[in-house]
Each structure stands twice: as C-alpha cells, then as structure tokens.
XYZ file of N, CA and C in Angstrom:
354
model
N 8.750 81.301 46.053
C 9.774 80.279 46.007
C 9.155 78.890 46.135
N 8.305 78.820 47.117
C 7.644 77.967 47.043
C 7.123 77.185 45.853
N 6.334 78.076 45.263
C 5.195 77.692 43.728
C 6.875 76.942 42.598
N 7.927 77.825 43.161
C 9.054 77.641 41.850
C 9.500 76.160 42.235
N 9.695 75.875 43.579
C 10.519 74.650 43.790
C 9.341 73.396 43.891
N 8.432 73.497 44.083
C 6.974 72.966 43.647
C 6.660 72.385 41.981
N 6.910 73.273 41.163
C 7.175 73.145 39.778
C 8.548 72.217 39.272
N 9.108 72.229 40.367
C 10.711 72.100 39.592
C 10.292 70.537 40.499
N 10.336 69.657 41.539
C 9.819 68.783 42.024
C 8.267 68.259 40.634
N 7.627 68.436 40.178
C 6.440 68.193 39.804
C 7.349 67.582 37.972
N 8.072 68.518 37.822
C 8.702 68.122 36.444
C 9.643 66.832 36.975
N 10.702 66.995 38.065
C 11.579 65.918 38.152
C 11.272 64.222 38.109
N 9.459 64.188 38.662
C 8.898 63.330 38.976
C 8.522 62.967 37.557
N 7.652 63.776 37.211
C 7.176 63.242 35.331
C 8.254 63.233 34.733
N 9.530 63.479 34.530
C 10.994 63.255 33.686
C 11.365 61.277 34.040
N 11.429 61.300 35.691
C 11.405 60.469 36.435
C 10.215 59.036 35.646
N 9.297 59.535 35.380
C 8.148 58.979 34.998
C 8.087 58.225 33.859
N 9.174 60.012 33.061
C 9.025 59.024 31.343
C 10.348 58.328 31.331
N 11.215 58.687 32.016
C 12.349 57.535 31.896
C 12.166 56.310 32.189
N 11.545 55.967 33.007
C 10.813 54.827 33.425
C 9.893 53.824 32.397
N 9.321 54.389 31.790
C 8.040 54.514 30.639
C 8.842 53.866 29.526
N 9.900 54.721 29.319
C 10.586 54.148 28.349
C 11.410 53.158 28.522
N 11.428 52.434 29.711
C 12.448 51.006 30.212
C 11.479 49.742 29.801
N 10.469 50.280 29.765
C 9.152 49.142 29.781
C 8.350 49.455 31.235
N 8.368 50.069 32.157
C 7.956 50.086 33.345
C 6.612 50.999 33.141
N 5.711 50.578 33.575
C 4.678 51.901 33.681
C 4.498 52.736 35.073
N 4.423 53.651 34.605
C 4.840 54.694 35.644
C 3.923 55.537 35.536
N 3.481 56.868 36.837
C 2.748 57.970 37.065
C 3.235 58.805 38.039
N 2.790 60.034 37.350
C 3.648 60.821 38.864
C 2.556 62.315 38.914
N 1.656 61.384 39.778
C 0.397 62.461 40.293
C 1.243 63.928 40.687
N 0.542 64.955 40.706
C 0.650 66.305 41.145
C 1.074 66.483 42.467
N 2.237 67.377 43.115
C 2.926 67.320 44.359
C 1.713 68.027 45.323
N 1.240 69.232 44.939
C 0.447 69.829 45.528
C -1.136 69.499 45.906
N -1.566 70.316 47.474
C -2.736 69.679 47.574
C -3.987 70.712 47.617
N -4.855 70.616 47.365
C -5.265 69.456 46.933
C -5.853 69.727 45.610
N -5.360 68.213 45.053
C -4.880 68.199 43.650
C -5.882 68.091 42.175
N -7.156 67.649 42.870
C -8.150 67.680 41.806
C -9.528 68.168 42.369
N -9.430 69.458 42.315
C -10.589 70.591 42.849
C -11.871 70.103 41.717
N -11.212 69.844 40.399
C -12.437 69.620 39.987
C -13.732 68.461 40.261
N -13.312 68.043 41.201
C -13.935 66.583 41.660
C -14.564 67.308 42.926
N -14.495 68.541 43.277
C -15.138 68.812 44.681
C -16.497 68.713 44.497
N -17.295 68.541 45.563
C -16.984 68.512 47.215
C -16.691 66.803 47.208
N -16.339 65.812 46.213
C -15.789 64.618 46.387
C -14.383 64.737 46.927
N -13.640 63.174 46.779
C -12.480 63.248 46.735
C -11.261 64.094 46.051
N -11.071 64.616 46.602
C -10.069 65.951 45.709
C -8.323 65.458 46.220
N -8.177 64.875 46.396
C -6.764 63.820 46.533
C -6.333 62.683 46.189
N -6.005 62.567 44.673
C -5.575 61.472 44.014
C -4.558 60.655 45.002
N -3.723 61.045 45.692
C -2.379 59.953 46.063
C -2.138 61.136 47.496
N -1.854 60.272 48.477
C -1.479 61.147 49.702
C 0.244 60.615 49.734
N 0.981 61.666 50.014
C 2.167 61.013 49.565
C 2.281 61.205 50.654
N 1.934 61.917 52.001
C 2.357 61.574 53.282
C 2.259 59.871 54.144
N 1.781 59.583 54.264
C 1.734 57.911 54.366
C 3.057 56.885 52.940
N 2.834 57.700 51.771
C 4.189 56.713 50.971
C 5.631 57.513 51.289
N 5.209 58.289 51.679
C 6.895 58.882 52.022
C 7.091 58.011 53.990
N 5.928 57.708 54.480
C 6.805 57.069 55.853
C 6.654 55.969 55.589
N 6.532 55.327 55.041
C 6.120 53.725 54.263
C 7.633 53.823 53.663
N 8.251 54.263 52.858
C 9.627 54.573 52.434
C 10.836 54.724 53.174
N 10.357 55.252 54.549
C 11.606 55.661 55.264
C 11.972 57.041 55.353
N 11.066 57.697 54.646
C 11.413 59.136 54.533
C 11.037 60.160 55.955
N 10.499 59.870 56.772
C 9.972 60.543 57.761
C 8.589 59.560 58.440
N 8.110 60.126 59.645
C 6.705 59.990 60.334
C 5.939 61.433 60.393
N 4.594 61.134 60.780
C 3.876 61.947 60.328
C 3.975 62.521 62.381
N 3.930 63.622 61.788
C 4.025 64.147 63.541
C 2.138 64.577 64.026
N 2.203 65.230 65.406
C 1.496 65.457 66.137
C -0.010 66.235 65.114
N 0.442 67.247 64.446
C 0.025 68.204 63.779
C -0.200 67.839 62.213
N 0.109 66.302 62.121
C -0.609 65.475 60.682
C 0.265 66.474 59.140
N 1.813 66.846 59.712
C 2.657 67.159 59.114
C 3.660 66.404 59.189
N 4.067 65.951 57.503
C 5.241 64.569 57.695
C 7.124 65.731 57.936
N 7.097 65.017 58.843
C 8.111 65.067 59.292
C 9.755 64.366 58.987
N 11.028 65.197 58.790
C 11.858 64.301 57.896
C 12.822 64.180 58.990
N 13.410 63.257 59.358
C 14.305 63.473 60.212
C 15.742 64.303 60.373
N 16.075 64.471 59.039
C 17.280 65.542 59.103
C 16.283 66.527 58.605
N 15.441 67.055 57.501
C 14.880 68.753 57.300
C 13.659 69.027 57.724
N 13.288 67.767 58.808
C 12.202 68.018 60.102
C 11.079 68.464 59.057
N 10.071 69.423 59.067
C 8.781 69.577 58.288
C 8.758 70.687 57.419
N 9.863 70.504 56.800
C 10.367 71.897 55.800
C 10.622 70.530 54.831
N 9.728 70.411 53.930
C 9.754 69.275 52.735
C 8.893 69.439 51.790
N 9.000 69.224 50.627
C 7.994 68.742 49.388
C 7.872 67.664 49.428
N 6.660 66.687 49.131
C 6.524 65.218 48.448
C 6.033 65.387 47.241
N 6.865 64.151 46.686
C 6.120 63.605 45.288
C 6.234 62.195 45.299
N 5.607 61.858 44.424
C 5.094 60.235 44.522
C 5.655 60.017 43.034
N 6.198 58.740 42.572
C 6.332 58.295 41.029
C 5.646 56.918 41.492
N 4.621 56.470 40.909
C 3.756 55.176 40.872
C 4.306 54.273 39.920
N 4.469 52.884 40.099
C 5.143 51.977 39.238
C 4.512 51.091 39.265
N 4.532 50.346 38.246
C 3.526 49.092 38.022
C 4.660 47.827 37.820
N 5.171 47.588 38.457
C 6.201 46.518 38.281
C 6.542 46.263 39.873
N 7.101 44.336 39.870
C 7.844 44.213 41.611
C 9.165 44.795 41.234
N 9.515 45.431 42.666
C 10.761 45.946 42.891
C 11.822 44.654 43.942
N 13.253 44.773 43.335
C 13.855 43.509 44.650
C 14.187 44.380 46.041
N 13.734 45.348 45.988
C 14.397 46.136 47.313
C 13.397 46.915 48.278
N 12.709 46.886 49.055
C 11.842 47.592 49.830
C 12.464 48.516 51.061
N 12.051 49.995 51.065
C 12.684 50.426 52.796
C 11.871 50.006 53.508
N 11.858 50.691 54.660
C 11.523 50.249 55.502
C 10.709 51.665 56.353
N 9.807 51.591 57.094
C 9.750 53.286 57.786
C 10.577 53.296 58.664
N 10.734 54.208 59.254
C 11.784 54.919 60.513
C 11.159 53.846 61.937
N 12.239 53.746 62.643
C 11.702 52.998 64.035
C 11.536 53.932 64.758
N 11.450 55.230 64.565
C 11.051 55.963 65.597
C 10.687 57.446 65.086
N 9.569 57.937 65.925
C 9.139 59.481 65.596
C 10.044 60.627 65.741
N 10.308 61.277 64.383
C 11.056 62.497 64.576
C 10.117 63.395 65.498
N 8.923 63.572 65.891
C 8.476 64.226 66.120
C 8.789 64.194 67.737
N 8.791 65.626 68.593
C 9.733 65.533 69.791
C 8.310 65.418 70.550
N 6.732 65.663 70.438
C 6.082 65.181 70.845
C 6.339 66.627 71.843
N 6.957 67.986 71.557
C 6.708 69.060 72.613
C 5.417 69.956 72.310
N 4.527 69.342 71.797
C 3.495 70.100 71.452
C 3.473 71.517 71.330
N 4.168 72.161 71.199
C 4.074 73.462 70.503
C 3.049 73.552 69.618
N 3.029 72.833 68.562
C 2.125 72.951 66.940
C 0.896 73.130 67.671
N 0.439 72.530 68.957
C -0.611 72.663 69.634
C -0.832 73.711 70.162
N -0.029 74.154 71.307
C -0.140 75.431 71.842
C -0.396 76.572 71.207
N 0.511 77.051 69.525
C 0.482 77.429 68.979
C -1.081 77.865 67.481
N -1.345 76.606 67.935
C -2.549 76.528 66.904
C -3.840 77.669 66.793
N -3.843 78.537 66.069
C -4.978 78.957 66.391
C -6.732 79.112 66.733
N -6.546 77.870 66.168
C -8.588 77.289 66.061
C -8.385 76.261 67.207
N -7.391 75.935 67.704
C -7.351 74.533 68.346
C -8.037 73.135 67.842
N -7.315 73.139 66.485
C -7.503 72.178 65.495
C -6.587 70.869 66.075
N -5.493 70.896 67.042
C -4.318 70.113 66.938
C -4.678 69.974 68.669
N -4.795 68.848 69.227
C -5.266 68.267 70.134
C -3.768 68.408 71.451
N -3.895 68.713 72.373
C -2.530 68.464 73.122
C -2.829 67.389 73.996
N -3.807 66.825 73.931
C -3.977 65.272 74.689
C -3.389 63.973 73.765
C-alpha cells in the first residue's frame, strides 16, 4: 500500500508540475521517496529533503527521532516537494510549536540506540 500511495503522490506532484509549466511557471517535482538517487552513491543520494520544506510550510516539525511530524496525522505522512521558479504573494509560516510530545518512546523503543533520550 505503501509503494501504491507513494506512486499516486509522485504522479500528483509531476501533474501538479506540468500544470504549472504550462502557466509559464517553471516547475519540478523531485521523487517522494528516499533515497532518491542511488546512482550517485556513496555521494549525495538526496536531491531535495522535503522534511525541512514541509516545516518551513507549516506542515509539521521534525520530532525527536528526525521523523516529520504532522500535527493532525502525527508521523503517518508522505512528502512531496513541487519546486517553482517564480515569487509567490503568500508565504506560511512553520508551526509555533512541536507536535512532538517529547515522551521519548521512539527512544526507549529504538533498537541500536540510534535516537538519543538526552
């Protein structure tokens, strides 16, 4: 389900893209999934981190465990990015505050102890 709603997000963005394209706007809409250009390994293999433009947007903060977080569907989310080459008159804003409840679970839980509880 995943891979399907992944696909279906990845088209909405390039549809998104060429409608745009065709206003006069130039537009891009990098790949949702990560990480996205293996063929560049052991370089940079992440064209666009959409976690930082989705809380730059208003869409969520990035919680404890460096998973963006949404405030109503919490860390059950897809991102996609559409890139525009034009000024916009309207900017959001990020959230004034962390969805994240900061109960460290993701920590406790972690198995390598990758996720810090300090």
């Amino acid at each position: 389900e995943l891979h399907q709603v992944e696909k279906q997000l990845n088209k909405i963005a390039h549809d998104l893209a060429t409608v745009l394209e065709r206003k006069g706007i130039r537009a891009a809409s990098p790949a949702s999934g990560f990480p996205m250009e293996l063929d560049q390994w052991p370089g940079k293999t992440q064209v666009v981190s959409h976690k930082p433009i989705a809380e730059a947007a208003g869409l969520g903060k990035m919680g404890l465990h460096r998973i963006h977080i949404h405030p109503i569907f919490g860390s059950f989310v897809l991102l996609n990015t559409v890139l525009i080459d034009t000024v916009i008159d309207e900017y959001s804003t990020p959230l004034d505050y962390n969805p994240c409840l900061n109960c460290k679970i993701c920590s406790a839980a972690c198995p390598t102890g990758a996720i810090s509880q300090g």
